[in-house]
Coordinates of C-alpha atoms in Angstrom, one line a residue:
M1 CA 57.5 5.3 -47.8
N2 CA 58.2 7.7 -45.5
C3 CA 58.5 11.6 -45.9
A4 CA 61.4 13.1 -46.9
V5 CA 61.3 16.1 -44.4
S6 CA 59.7 14.2 -41.2
G7 CA 60.5 10.3 -41.9
E8 CA 56.9 9.3 -41.0
V9 CA 54.5 7.7 -42.9
P10 CA 52.7 11.0 -44.9
V11 CA 49.2 11.5 -45.0
E12 CA 48.9 13.6 -47.9
P13 CA 51.8 12.3 -50.1
V14 CA 53.4 14.5 -52.9
V15 CA 56.1 13.6 -55.3
S16 CA 58.5 16.0 -56.4
K17 CA 59.5 15.6 -60.2
K18 CA 63.2 16.9 -59.8
T19 CA 64.2 14.3 -56.9
G20 CA 61.5 11.9 -57.2
L21 CA 61.5 12.3 -53.2
L22 CA 57.8 11.6 -51.1
Y23 CA 56.9 14.5 -48.7
E24 CA 54.2 15.1 -46.4
K25 CA 52.3 17.6 -48.3
R26 CA 51.9 20.2 -45.5
L27 CA 55.2 20.2 -44.7
I28 CA 57.0 20.6 -48.1
E29 CA 54.4 23.1 -48.7
R30 CA 55.6 25.3 -45.7
H31 CA 59.3 24.5 -46.5
I32 CA 58.9 25.9 -49.8
S33 CA 57.3 29.1 -48.6
L34 CA 60.4 29.7 -47.0
L35 CA 63.0 28.9 -49.8
V36 CA 61.0 31.3 -52.4
N37 CA 64.0 31.5 -54.7
Y38 CA 63.9 27.5 -55.0
I39 CA 60.1 27.6 -55.9
P40 CA 60.7 26.5 -59.6
L41 CA 63.1 23.9 -59.1
L42 CA 60.5 21.8 -57.4
T43 CA 57.3 20.6 -58.9
L44 CA 55.0 18.5 -56.8
L45 CA 53.0 15.6 -58.4
P46 CA 50.0 14.2 -55.9
S47 CA 51.1 10.3 -55.4
K48 CA 48.8 7.9 -56.8
G49 CA 48.5 6.0 -53.5
N50 CA 46.6 8.6 -51.9
A51 CA 44.2 8.8 -54.7
T52 CA 43.3 5.0 -54.8
S53 CA 43.7 3.5 -50.8
G54 CA 42.2 7.2 -49.1
T55 CA 43.5 8.1 -45.9
I56 CA 46.8 6.5 -44.8
I57 CA 46.5 4.4 -41.4
K58 CA 49.3 5.2 -39.6
P59 CA 51.4 2.1 -38.4
K60 CA 51.4 0.6 -34.4
P61 CA 53.7 2.5 -32.5
L62 CA 56.6 0.3 -31.8
H63 CA 55.9 -0.1 -27.9
T64 CA 52.9 -2.2 -29.1
A65 CA 54.7 -4.1 -32.1
S66 CA 56.2 -7.1 -29.4
I67 CA 54.6 -9.1 -26.6
P68 CA 56.2 -6.6 -23.5
G69 CA 55.2 -3.8 -25.0
L70 CA 51.6 -4.5 -25.0
L71 CA 51.7 -6.0 -21.5
G72 CA 53.2 -2.7 -20.7
S73 CA 50.5 -0.8 -22.0
F74 CA 47.8 -3.5 -20.4
Q75 CA 49.5 -2.1 -16.9
T76 CA 49.4 1.2 -17.4
E77 CA 45.8 0.9 -18.5
W78 CA 44.6 -1.5 -15.7
D79 CA 46.9 1.3 -13.4
S80 CA 45.0 3.8 -14.6
L81 CA 41.9 1.9 -14.2
M82 CA 42.2 0.9 -10.2
L83 CA 43.5 4.7 -9.8
T84 CA 39.8 5.9 -11.1
N85 CA 38.1 3.1 -9.3
F86 CA 39.9 4.0 -6.0
S87 CA 38.7 7.7 -6.3
L88 CA 35.2 6.8 -7.0
E89 CA 34.8 4.6 -3.4
Q90 CA 36.7 7.6 -1.8
Q91 CA 33.8 9.9 -3.2
L92 CA 31.3 6.8 -2.5
H93 CA 32.5 6.6 1.3
T94 CA 32.3 10.5 1.6
A95 CA 29.0 10.6 0.1
R96 CA 27.8 7.8 3.0
Q97 CA 29.3 9.6 5.8
E98 CA 27.2 12.9 4.7
L99 CA 24.1 11.2 4.4
S100 CA 24.9 9.6 7.2
H101 CA 25.6 12.7 9.1
A102 CA 22.2 14.2 7.6
L103 CA 20.2 11.3 8.5
Y104 CA 21.2 11.7 12.6
Q105 CA 20.7 15.5 12.1
H106 CA 17.1 15.0 10.8
D107 CA 16.4 11.9 13.7
A108 CA 17.5 14.7 16.4
A109 CA 15.0 17.5 14.9
C110 CA 12.4 15.0 14.9
R111 CA 13.0 13.8 18.4
V112 CA 12.8 17.3 19.3
I113 CA 9.8 18.3 17.3
A114 CA 8.1 15.2 19.2
R115 CA 8.9 17.0 22.5
L116 CA 8.1 20.1 22.0
K117 CA 4.4 18.6 20.7
K118 CA 4.5 16.6 23.6
E119 CA 4.8 19.5 25.9
R120 CA 2.5 21.6 24.0
D121 CA -0.5 18.8 24.3
E122 CA 0.5 18.8 28.2
A123 CA 0.4 22.7 28.8
R124 CA -3.1 22.5 26.6
Q125 CA -4.4 19.6 29.1
L126 CA -3.2 21.5 31.7
L127 CA -4.9 24.8 30.8
S128 CA -8.1 23.2 29.5
E129 CA -8.5 21.1 33.4
A130 CA -8.1 25.0 34.8
E131 CA -10.6 26.0 32.6
R132 CA -13.2 23.2 33.7
Q133 CA -11.9 23.7 37.8
L134 CA -12.4 27.9 37.3
P135 CA -16.5 27.7 37.8
A136 CA -16.2 25.2 40.3
A137 CA -13.6 26.9 42.9
P138 CA -16.4 29.0 45.1
E139 CA -18.3 26.1 46.1
A140 CA -14.7 24.1 46.8
A141 CA -13.7 26.8 49.0
T142 CA -16.9 26.8 50.7
A143 CA -16.6 22.7 50.8
N144 CA -13.0 23.3 52.8
A145 CA -14.2 26.1 55.0
T146 CA -17.0 23.2 56.5
L147 CA -16.0 21.9 59.4
S148 CA -16.1 18.1 60.5
N149 CA -15.6 17.1 63.9
G150 CA -13.6 20.2 64.4
K151 CA -11.2 19.3 61.3
R152 CA -11.7 20.6 57.7
A153 CA -13.2 18.3 55.3
A154 CA -10.5 16.7 52.7
D155 CA -10.3 17.7 49.5
G156 CA -11.1 16.1 46.4
G157 CA -7.3 15.1 45.4
E158 CA -7.4 13.7 49.4
Q159 CA -10.4 11.6 48.7
G160 CA -10.4 7.9 47.9
P161 CA -11.0 6.1 44.6
D162 CA -14.9 5.3 45.8
A163 CA -15.6 8.9 46.4
K164 CA -17.8 10.8 44.6
K165 CA -17.2 14.4 43.0
M166 CA -19.6 17.3 43.7
R167 CA -21.5 17.6 40.3
L168 CA -23.0 21.0 38.7
G169 CA -26.8 18.8 38.3
I170 CA -29.1 19.5 35.4
S171 CA -30.9 22.9 36.1
T172 CA -34.0 24.1 35.1
E173 CA -32.2 26.0 32.1
V174 CA -31.2 22.7 30.9
I175 CA -34.9 20.5 31.7
T176 CA -36.5 23.5 29.6
E177 CA -34.3 23.2 26.6
L178 CA -34.3 19.3 26.5
T179 CA -37.9 20.0 26.9
D180 CA -38.3 22.2 24.1
C181 CA -36.3 20.1 21.8
N182 CA -38.4 17.4 22.0
A183 CA -41.4 18.9 21.8
A184 CA -39.9 20.4 18.4
L185 CA -38.7 16.9 17.1
S186 CA -41.7 15.3 17.9
Q187 CA -44.0 17.7 16.3
Q188 CA -41.3 17.3 13.1
R189 CA -41.9 13.5 13.2
K190 CA -45.3 13.7 12.7
K191 CA -44.9 15.2 9.6
R192 CA -42.3 13.1 8.8
Q193 CA -41.7 11.5 5.0
I194 CA -38.9 9.2 3.2
P195 CA -37.3 11.2 1.4
P196 CA -37.1 10.4 -2.1
T197 CA -33.4 10.1 -2.6
L198 CA -33.5 7.2 -0.3
A199 CA -32.1 4.2 -2.3
S200 CA -34.6 1.7 -3.1
I201 CA -34.3 -2.0 -2.2
D202 CA -33.2 -2.9 -5.7
A203 CA -30.3 -0.7 -5.3
L204 CA -28.9 -2.2 -2.1
E205 CA -29.3 -5.8 -3.2
K206 CA -26.7 -4.5 -5.8
F207 CA -24.1 -3.4 -3.5
T208 CA -20.8 -4.8 -3.7
Q209 CA -17.4 -3.9 -2.2
L210 CA -16.3 -0.6 -4.6
S211 CA -13.7 0.5 -2.0
S212 CA -11.9 -0.3 0.7
H213 CA -9.0 1.9 2.9
P214 CA -6.2 1.1 5.2
L215 CA -6.8 4.0 7.7
H216 CA -5.2 2.0 10.8
K217 CA -1.5 1.2 11.4
T218 CA -0.9 -2.7 10.9
N219 CA 1.1 -3.3 14.1
K220 CA -2.3 -3.3 15.9
P221 CA -5.1 -3.6 13.5
G222 CA -8.7 -3.3 14.2
I223 CA -11.3 -0.7 13.7
F224 CA -13.4 -1.1 17.1
S225 CA -16.2 2.4 16.2
M226 CA -17.4 4.7 13.2
D227 CA -19.8 7.4 12.9
I228 CA -20.4 9.3 9.7
L229 CA -21.1 13.0 9.0
H230 CA -24.0 12.9 6.2
S231 CA -23.7 16.9 5.7
K232 CA -20.2 16.4 4.6
D233 CA -19.8 12.8 3.5
V234 CA -17.0 12.1 6.2
I235 CA -16.2 8.9 8.4
A236 CA -14.5 8.6 11.0
T237 CA -12.9 5.7 13.0
G238 CA -11.8 4.9 16.3
G239 CA -9.3 2.0 16.3
I240 CA -7.4 -0.2 18.0
D241 CA -3.9 1.5 17.7
T242 CA -5.6 4.6 19.8
T243 CA -6.1 6.6 17.3
A244 CA -9.1 8.4 15.6
V245 CA -9.0 8.8 11.9
L246 CA -11.1 11.3 9.9
F247 CA -11.6 10.1 6.2
D248 CA -13.0 11.9 3.2
R249 CA -15.2 9.8 1.5
A250 CA -15.8 11.7 -1.9
S251 CA -11.9 12.1 -2.5
G252 CA -10.6 9.3 -0.6
Q253 CA -8.3 11.1 1.7
I254 CA -7.6 11.2 5.4
L255 CA -8.5 14.4 6.7
S256 CA -6.7 14.4 10.2
T257 CA -5.8 11.7 12.6
L258 CA -6.8 12.1 16.1
T259 CA -4.0 10.9 18.7
G260 CA -3.7 11.3 22.4
H261 CA -5.2 8.2 24.1
S262 CA -3.2 5.8 25.8
K263 CA -5.5 2.8 24.6
K264 CA -8.3 1.7 21.9
V265 CA -10.7 4.2 21.0
T266 CA -14.0 2.2 21.8
S267 CA -16.8 4.7 20.8
I268 CA -16.5 7.9 18.1
K269 CA -19.6 10.6 17.7
F270 CA -19.9 13.7 15.0
V271 CA -21.7 16.6 16.9
G272 CA -24.1 17.3 14.5
D273 CA -22.8 19.5 11.6
T274 CA -19.9 21.0 13.9
D275 CA -16.5 20.6 13.9
L276 CA -16.1 19.1 17.2
V277 CA -15.7 14.9 17.4
L278 CA -15.9 12.9 20.8
T279 CA -14.1 9.7 21.7
A280 CA -14.0 7.6 24.4
S281 CA -11.2 5.1 25.1
S282 CA -10.4 2.0 27.4
D283 CA -7.7 5.0 28.8
K284 CA -10.7 6.0 31.1
T285 CA -11.2 9.1 29.4
V286 CA -13.5 11.1 27.4
R287 CA -12.1 13.4 24.6
I288 CA -13.7 16.6 23.0
W289 CA -11.6 17.8 19.7
G290 CA -12.3 20.2 17.5
S291 CA -10.6 21.5 14.3
S292 CA -8.0 24.6 13.7
E293 CA -7.2 27.0 11.7
D294 CA -4.9 24.5 9.1
G295 CA -7.7 22.0 9.5
N296 CA -5.9 19.7 12.3
Y297 CA -8.1 18.5 15.1
A298 CA -6.8 19.4 18.6
C299 CA -7.8 18.0 21.6
R300 CA -10.3 20.7 23.4
H301 CA -10.9 18.7 26.6
T302 CA -9.9 15.8 28.3
L303 CA -12.5 14.2 30.9
K304 CA -11.5 11.9 33.7
D305 CA -14.8 10.8 35.6
H306 CA -14.8 7.5 35.0
S307 CA -12.6 5.3 37.0
A308 CA -13.0 2.5 34.7
E309 CA -12.9 1.8 30.6
V310 CA -15.3 4.4 28.7
R311 CA -17.3 1.6 26.4
A312 CA -19.6 4.6 24.6
V313 CA -20.7 8.3 23.7
T314 CA -23.8 9.7 22.2
V315 CA -24.7 13.2 21.3
H316 CA -28.3 14.7 22.3
A317 CA -29.8 16.5 19.5
T318 CA -29.7 19.9 20.7
N319 CA -25.8 18.9 20.2
K320 CA -25.0 21.0 23.2
Y321 CA -24.8 17.9 25.8
F322 CA -23.7 14.3 25.6
V323 CA -23.7 11.0 27.5
S324 CA -20.7 8.6 28.2
A325 CA -21.0 5.5 29.5
S326 CA -18.6 3.5 31.3
L327 CA -17.8 -0.1 32.8
D328 CA -17.6 2.0 36.5
S329 CA -21.7 1.4 37.0
T330 CA -21.9 4.9 35.7
W331 CA -23.0 7.3 32.7
C332 CA -21.9 10.6 32.8
L333 CA -23.7 13.8 31.0
Y334 CA -21.9 16.9 30.3
D335 CA -22.1 20.0 29.2
M336 CA -20.5 20.0 25.5
S337 CA -19.1 23.8 25.3
S338 CA -17.2 23.7 29.0
G339 CA -16.9 20.2 29.2
L340 CA -18.0 20.4 32.8
C341 CA -19.9 17.2 34.0
L342 CA -23.8 17.9 35.3
A343 CA -24.8 14.8 36.7
Q344 CA -23.1 11.1 37.0
V345 CA -25.8 8.4 37.4
T346 CA -25.8 5.2 38.8
D347 CA -28.4 2.3 40.0
D348 CA -27.9 1.9 43.9
S349 CA -30.7 -1.0 43.1
E350 CA -28.1 -3.2 40.8
K351 CA -24.7 -2.8 39.7
V352 CA -24.5 -2.9 36.5
D353 CA -21.3 -2.7 33.8
Y354 CA -22.5 -0.2 31.2
T355 CA -20.9 -1.3 27.3
A356 CA -23.4 0.7 25.2
A357 CA -25.5 4.0 25.2
A358 CA -27.8 5.8 22.5
F359 CA -29.8 8.9 23.0
H360 CA -33.6 8.6 21.7
P361 CA -34.1 10.8 18.6
D362 CA -36.8 13.1 20.6
G363 CA -33.6 13.4 23.3
L364 CA -35.6 13.0 26.6
I365 CA -34.8 9.0 26.9
L366 CA -31.6 7.3 26.8
G367 CA -30.8 3.4 26.3
T368 CA -27.9 1.8 27.8
G369 CA -26.9 -1.8 27.5
T370 CA -24.8 -3.5 29.9
A371 CA -22.3 -6.3 30.3
Q372 CA -25.0 -8.1 32.4
S373 CA -27.2 -8.4 29.2
I374 CA -30.0 -5.8 30.5
V375 CA -31.0 -3.1 28.5
K376 CA -32.0 0.1 30.4
I377 CA -34.0 3.2 29.6
W378 CA -33.4 6.5 31.2
D379 CA -35.5 9.7 31.7
V380 CA -32.9 12.1 31.5
K381 CA -34.4 14.5 32.9
S382 CA -34.9 13.1 36.1
Q383 CA -32.0 10.5 35.4
A384 CA -34.5 7.7 36.8
N385 CA -34.6 4.0 35.2
V386 CA -37.9 3.9 34.0
A387 CA -37.8 0.3 32.4
K388 CA -35.6 -2.5 31.9
F389 CA -35.2 -5.2 29.2
G390 CA -33.4 -8.7 29.9
G391 CA -33.7 -11.6 27.3
H392 CA -30.6 -11.1 26.0
T393 CA -27.0 -13.7 26.5
G394 CA -24.0 -12.5 27.0
E395 CA -22.8 -8.2 27.0
I396 CA -24.9 -5.7 25.2
T397 CA -22.2 -4.6 22.3
S398 CA -24.7 -1.5 20.6
V399 CA -28.1 -0.3 21.0
S400 CA -29.7 1.8 18.1
F401 CA -33.2 3.7 17.8
S402 CA -35.3 4.2 15.0
E403 CA -36.0 7.5 13.7
N404 CA -40.0 6.7 14.0
G405 CA -39.1 6.6 18.0
Y406 CA -41.1 3.5 18.3
F407 CA -38.4 0.8 18.1
L408 CA -35.3 0.1 19.7
A409 CA -32.7 -2.6 17.9
T410 CA -30.1 -4.1 20.7
A411 CA -27.0 -6.4 19.4
A412 CA -25.8 -9.2 22.0
L413 CA -23.2 -12.1 21.7
D414 CA -26.5 -14.2 21.1
G415 CA -28.1 -12.4 18.6
V416 CA -30.4 -8.7 17.8
R417 CA -33.6 -8.1 19.4
L418 CA -36.2 -5.6 18.8
W419 CA -38.3 -4.1 21.3
D420 CA -41.9 -2.1 20.8
L421 CA -40.9 0.8 23.2
R422 CA -44.8 1.9 23.3
K423 CA -45.6 -1.7 24.7
L424 CA -42.2 -2.4 26.3
K425 CA -41.7 -5.3 24.8
N426 CA -39.4 -7.9 22.2
F427 CA -41.4 -8.6 19.0
R428 CA -38.6 -9.9 17.1
T429 CA -35.0 -11.6 17.4
F430 CA -32.2 -12.2 15.1
E431 CA -30.4 -14.9 15.9
F432 CA -26.5 -13.8 15.0
P433 CA -24.1 -15.5 17.2
D434 CA -21.5 -12.7 18.0
A435 CA -23.3 -9.5 16.6
N436 CA -21.0 -6.3 17.2
S437 CA -23.4 -3.7 16.1
V438 CA -26.9 -2.7 15.3
E439 CA -27.8 0.6 13.0
F440 CA -31.1 1.9 11.9
D441 CA -30.4 4.5 8.6
H442 CA -31.5 7.9 8.8
S443 CA -34.5 7.3 7.7
G444 CA -35.4 4.6 9.7
S445 CA -36.2 2.4 6.8
Y446 CA -33.1 0.2 6.7
L447 CA -31.5 -1.7 9.3
G448 CA -28.0 -3.2 9.2
I449 CA -26.4 -5.7 11.7
A450 CA -22.9 -6.6 11.8
A451 CA -21.6 -10.0 13.1
S452 CA -19.4 -12.6 10.9
D453 CA -21.1 -10.7 8.0
I454 CA -23.3 -7.7 7.0
R455 CA -26.9 -8.2 7.0
V456 CA -29.0 -5.4 6.0
F457 CA -33.1 -5.8 6.8
Q458 CA -35.9 -3.7 6.0
T459 CA -38.2 -2.4 8.2
A460 CA -41.8 -2.6 8.9
S461 CA -44.0 -2.6 11.5
V462 CA -44.3 -5.4 14.8
K463 CA -46.5 -7.4 13.1
A464 CA -45.1 -7.5 9.7
E465 CA -42.3 -9.6 8.7
W466 CA -38.7 -7.7 8.5
N467 CA -37.4 -9.1 5.3
P468 CA -33.9 -9.2 4.9
V469 CA -32.2 -7.2 1.7
K470 CA -28.8 -8.2 1.2
T471 CA -26.0 -9.7 2.8
L472 CA -22.4 -8.1 2.6
P473 CA -19.5 -10.5 3.4
D474 CA -17.2 -9.7 5.5
L475 CA -13.9 -9.2 3.1
S476 CA -11.3 -8.8 6.2
G477 CA -10.3 -12.9 6.8
T478 CA -11.0 -11.7 10.7
G479 CA -14.6 -13.0 10.3
K480 CA -15.4 -10.7 12.6
A481 CA -17.5 -7.1 11.3
T482 CA -17.1 -4.7 14.3
C483 CA -19.3 -1.5 13.1
V484 CA -21.8 -0.9 10.6
K485 CA -23.4 2.5 8.9
F486 CA -25.3 4.1 6.5
G487 CA -24.4 6.8 4.2
P488 CA -26.8 9.6 3.3
D489 CA -29.8 8.5 2.0
A490 CA -28.4 4.7 2.4
K491 CA -26.3 5.2 -0.9
Y492 CA -23.4 3.4 0.7
V493 CA -22.8 0.9 3.5
A494 CA -19.7 1.7 5.2
V495 CA -17.8 -1.4 7.2
G496 CA -15.3 -1.9 9.9
S497 CA -14.0 -5.3 11.0
M498 CA -10.8 -6.3 13.0
D499 CA -8.5 -5.5 10.1
R500 CA -7.3 -1.7 9.8
N501 CA -9.2 -1.3 6.5
L502 CA -12.3 0.6 6.2
R503 CA -15.0 -1.0 3.5
I504 CA -17.5 0.9 1.4
F505 CA -20.1 -1.3 -0.2
E506 CA -22.4 0.3 -2.7
R507 CA -24.0 0.3 -6.1
N508 CA -21.8 -0.3 -9.0
N509 CA -23.4 2.0 -11.8
S510 CA -21.2 0.4 -14.6
S511 CA -22.5 -3.0 -14.1
D512 CA -26.4 -2.2 -15.0
Y513 CA -25.5 -0.4 -18.8
R514 CA -27.9 -3.1 -20.2
Q515 CA -30.8 -2.4 -18.1
R516 CA -30.4 1.1 -18.4
A517 CA -30.7 0.8 -22.4
H518 CA -33.4 -2.0 -22.3
L519 CA -30.6 -4.2 -23.9
P520 CA -31.6 -7.6 -23.7
L521 CA -28.6 -9.7 -21.4
P522 CA -26.4 -12.4 -23.1
P523 CA -27.9 -16.1 -23.1
S524 CA -26.2 -19.1 -22.0
R525 CA -26.7 -20.5 -25.2
P526 CA -24.3 -20.0 -27.6
F527 CA -26.5 -20.6 -30.5
H528 CA -28.6 -18.1 -29.0
F529 CA -25.9 -15.7 -28.3
I530 CA -24.5 -15.8 -31.8
I531 CA -28.1 -15.2 -33.4
I532 CA -27.9 -12.2 -30.5
I533 CA -24.6 -11.0 -31.7
F534 CA -25.9 -10.9 -35.2
F535 CA -28.9 -9.1 -34.7
F536 CA -26.9 -6.5 -32.6
L537 CA -24.3 -6.2 -35.4
S538 CA -27.0 -5.3 -38.0
P539 CA -27.0 -1.8 -39.1
N540 CA -30.7 -1.3 -38.5
H541 CA -30.3 -2.6 -35.0
F542 CA -29.6 1.1 -33.0
R543 CA -32.8 2.7 -35.4
F544 CA -34.7 -0.4 -34.2
V545 CA -34.1 0.6 -30.7
A546 CA -34.6 4.6 -31.2
K547 CA -38.1 3.7 -32.7
F548 CA -39.4 1.5 -30.2
H549 CA -38.1 3.3 -27.0
R550 CA -38.2 6.6 -28.1
I551 CA -34.2 7.3 -27.2
S552 CA -34.5 11.2 -26.7
N553 CA -31.6 12.4 -24.5
Q554 CA -27.9 12.4 -24.2
T555 CA -27.9 9.9 -21.3
Q556 CA -29.7 7.5 -22.6
L557 CA -27.6 7.9 -26.1
R558 CA -24.9 7.4 -23.9
Y559 CA -25.8 4.4 -22.6
I560 CA -26.6 2.2 -25.5
K561 CA -23.1 3.5 -27.0
E562 CA -21.4 2.1 -24.0
A563 CA -23.2 -1.3 -24.0
R564 CA -22.4 -1.9 -27.8
E565 CA -18.8 -1.5 -26.8
I566 CA -19.6 -3.8 -24.4
R567 CA -20.9 -6.0 -26.3
L568 CA -17.6 -5.7 -28.8
A569 CA -15.6 -6.9 -26.6
M570 CA -17.5 -9.5 -25.4
Q571 CA -17.5 -11.8 -28.5
P572 CA -15.0 -10.7 -31.5
L573 CA -16.7 -11.7 -34.5
E574 CA -13.8 -10.7 -36.9
L575 CA -11.5 -12.8 -34.8
I576 CA -13.4 -15.8 -35.0
K577 CA -13.8 -15.5 -39.2
R578 CA -10.2 -15.0 -39.9
V579 CA -9.7 -18.4 -37.9
K580 CA -11.8 -20.2 -39.5
E581 CA -10.0 -18.4 -42.9
I582 CA -6.6 -19.6 -41.7
Q583 CA -8.1 -23.4 -40.9
Q584 CA -9.9 -23.4 -44.5
E585 CA -6.3 -22.5 -46.3
A586 CA -4.3 -25.1 -44.2
S587 CA -5.1 -27.5 -47.0
T588 CA -3.2 -26.1 -49.6
G589 CA 0.0 -28.3 -48.6
H590 CA 1.6 -30.5 -46.0
E591 CA 4.3 -28.3 -44.3
T592 CA 2.0 -25.0 -44.7
D593 CA -0.9 -27.4 -43.6
V594 CA 0.9 -28.4 -40.0
K595 CA 2.0 -24.4 -39.8
Q596 CA -1.2 -22.8 -40.8
N597 CA -3.2 -25.2 -38.4
T598 CA -0.7 -24.8 -35.6
E599 CA -1.5 -20.7 -36.3
A600 CA -5.1 -21.5 -36.0
V601 CA -4.9 -23.2 -33.3
D602 CA -2.7 -20.7 -31.4
L603 CA -5.5 -18.4 -32.7
S604 CA -8.5 -20.3 -31.3
K605 CA -6.4 -20.5 -27.4
R606 CA -5.5 -16.4 -27.7
R607 CA -9.2 -15.5 -29.0
K608 CA -10.8 -16.1 -25.7
A609 CA -8.4 -14.2 -23.7
F610 CA -8.2 -11.2 -26.9
L611 CA -11.0 -8.5 -26.5
P612 CA -10.8 -5.8 -29.5
T613 CA -12.7 -2.9 -28.8
N614 CA -12.4 -1.7 -32.5
E615 CA -13.4 -4.1 -35.2
E616 CA -11.2 -2.5 -38.0
S617 CA -8.4 -2.3 -35.8
S618 CA -8.1 -5.6 -35.0
L619 CA -8.9 -6.9 -38.5
K620 CA -5.7 -4.8 -39.9
A621 CA -3.3 -6.4 -36.9
L622 CA -4.4 -9.6 -37.7
E623 CA -3.5 -9.6 -41.7
E624 CA -0.4 -7.5 -40.7
W625 CA 0.6 -10.4 -37.9
R626 CA -0.5 -13.2 -41.0
K627 CA 1.7 -11.4 -43.5
R628 CA 4.9 -10.8 -41.4
K629 CA 4.5 -14.5 -40.6
M630 CA 4.0 -15.8 -44.2
E631 CA 7.4 -14.0 -44.8
R632 CA 9.4 -15.4 -42.2
A633 CA 8.5 -19.1 -43.7
R634 CA 9.4 -17.5 -47.2
Q635 CA 12.4 -16.4 -46.0
R636 CA 13.0 -19.9 -44.5
D637 CA 12.7 -21.6 -47.1
L638 CA 14.8 -19.3 -49.3
E639 CA 17.0 -20.4 -47.0
K640 CA 16.7 -23.5 -47.1
T641 CA 16.9 -23.9 -50.7
G642 CA 20.2 -22.1 -50.9
G643 CA 21.7 -24.3 -48.4
V644 CA 21.2 -27.2 -50.6
S645 CA 22.3 -25.6 -53.8
S646 CA 25.1 -24.8 -52.1
S647 CA 25.8 -28.1 -51.0
K648 CA 25.2 -29.8 -54.5
T649 CA 27.7 -27.6 -56.5
S650 CA 30.6 -27.7 -53.6

C-alpha cells in the first residue's frame, strides 16, 4: 500500500472516495491546496489501518535486504569506528606530548629554585660568618702585627688542625649575670611546690599510645633527639635523615622542617619561650635557627668551632648562653645573640670524648657524659672540673638534672644510675641494658627511661624506694627507643625510636566513662552479666543513680548517657530475644524448620558482631528482614506449585 503521489508507504494514509487511491495526507493536502477548482471532486476518508495499527513502521532500505548489502553497511560502520579511534589516539598522543613538556618545564623550574635557594643559604652563611668575625678583627690585627723571631705569626687559616683559636673568654659581666640568675633560681626553688595540674600516678598508669606521626624520611629512619616547648606544646625532633622537624601536637601539623645539616642531627633544644632552636649534628657544626615572618625557620648562625662530631647542646637558664659538647674532647660556651664562642674547654689531665651535656637548673653547674664511661661536673664560671663520677660501663648516652637540684640521672649502655649531688655518690641503679635516654619531668616528680621499652618511675628521696609507675612498649618494631620527654604537667609522654615516627602516649579519657559515672564494670560470668544488664535497662535505674549519687551538673549527666550508649552497644538484648522467637517458631513444619533454624543459626553468629545503638531501629530492621525472607520463601513455594500444576496439565 503505497502513496499514489510519492510511491512510499504513507505515515498518515487517506483514501479518495472518487478514485479509491491511497495518499499521504500531508502530500495530498498540499497538492489539493494548489488545485482549488478540484476540491469538490475529492473527498478524503481516513484509512482504517491508521486507527488500528498506530504509526506505520517504514520498511528497511533495499540495501539491507540482502547479505551483501548488510556486509557493506557493517564495513561502513567499521570504517567510521576505526576513523574515530584513530583520531582519539592522535589526540591522546598530542596530550601526552603536552604533558611531558609541562613536566619537563616543572622539573627545570624546580632545579632552578633549588639552585637559587642553595645560593641564598650560602650567601646567608657567608654573611653570618662575616658578622662573627667583625668583633675579633682588632685582636686579629694585633696578633698579626706581633713578630715572632723576625717573622709574622701565622694566620688562623694557616694554623694546623690542632691549633687553638683565640676566644673572647667569659667576662666579668657574664659571670655576674650567671651568679645573679643562680641566686634568683635558688631562692625560687626553696618555695617550689608541685603544681596541682600535674598528672597523677593513676593517670600515668592509664597511658597508652593514642597517636603516631611520621615526621622523617623513610630512606633514613630514626629519631635521635627530641625537645618540647611546653608553653606552645610544640615538639622538635632531630633525625638521622639530617633534618629537624617542629611539630604542633595540638593540631597534628608540621610547623617547619629545618634543613641544612649534612649528617644526622644528634641534639635539638628550644631556647626558652623564644623563637630560637639549637641543633647539633655529626657534621661537626651547631646551628642557631630563628623563625621568619612567613613562619618558617632559617639558619641564623652556623658554628664550626668543633673538629669532631657534636653530640649535645644544652641551654642556660638565662636563655642567653648555651654549651655544646663534642667528641673532640672539648665543650664550648657560646653567646646566643652573636653566636660567638666565649670559651672552649678541655681537660688536660685526661682525654675524654663528650657524648652528653646538661645544665644544672641553677645554671652554675654543667654535667657532661663521656664515651669513656665517666660523668664530669664542671663549674661554669671557672671552667674547672669539680667532681667526677665513675661506675658505668659503656658510653654515657644521656644526663638529666632533677628540678630540685639534688639528683643527677645518667644513662649508659649498662643502665641508669642516680647520683646525690650533696654527697657526690651513687644511691640507686636501674639495670636496663642499652639505656639511650633519661629525663626528669619539669616538676621533678617523675623519671622517664628509654631503652628497649619506656619506663616511668615516681621520684622519691635517697632512702625511699623509686617505684615504677608505667611501662610503655616500644611499638616501632626496632626494639630501641632513643629519646623520651614529658609533656606539660606530664599530661603525655613523647617517644622517639629508630623508625621515623613520633609516638604520643597519654591517657585515653574515653576508657573511663564508667568510673566517672560511678557505674560498675560488667562481671565475667554470663549469669551475673545478664542480671546487671536487666538492672540497667530498668526504667528506675537512672533515678536510682541520681538519688544516691546526686548528679547535679551537665558533665556527670553526659557521662551517664555515654555509659548507657556503651552498655546498649555491648549487649543487644532485643536481637537475642528475636533469635529465640525464631528458634521457637522453627517447630511448625519440616521445611520451615530447616529454613528458620538456618536463619536462627545465622543470626546467632551475627549477633556477636552486631552492636545496635538504638533498640527500636534494630527491632524494626530485624522484623523487616524476617518479612522479606518469608515473602521470598512464599514466592518460591508458589513458583514450585505453579510449575507442578503446569506439568500435570501438559
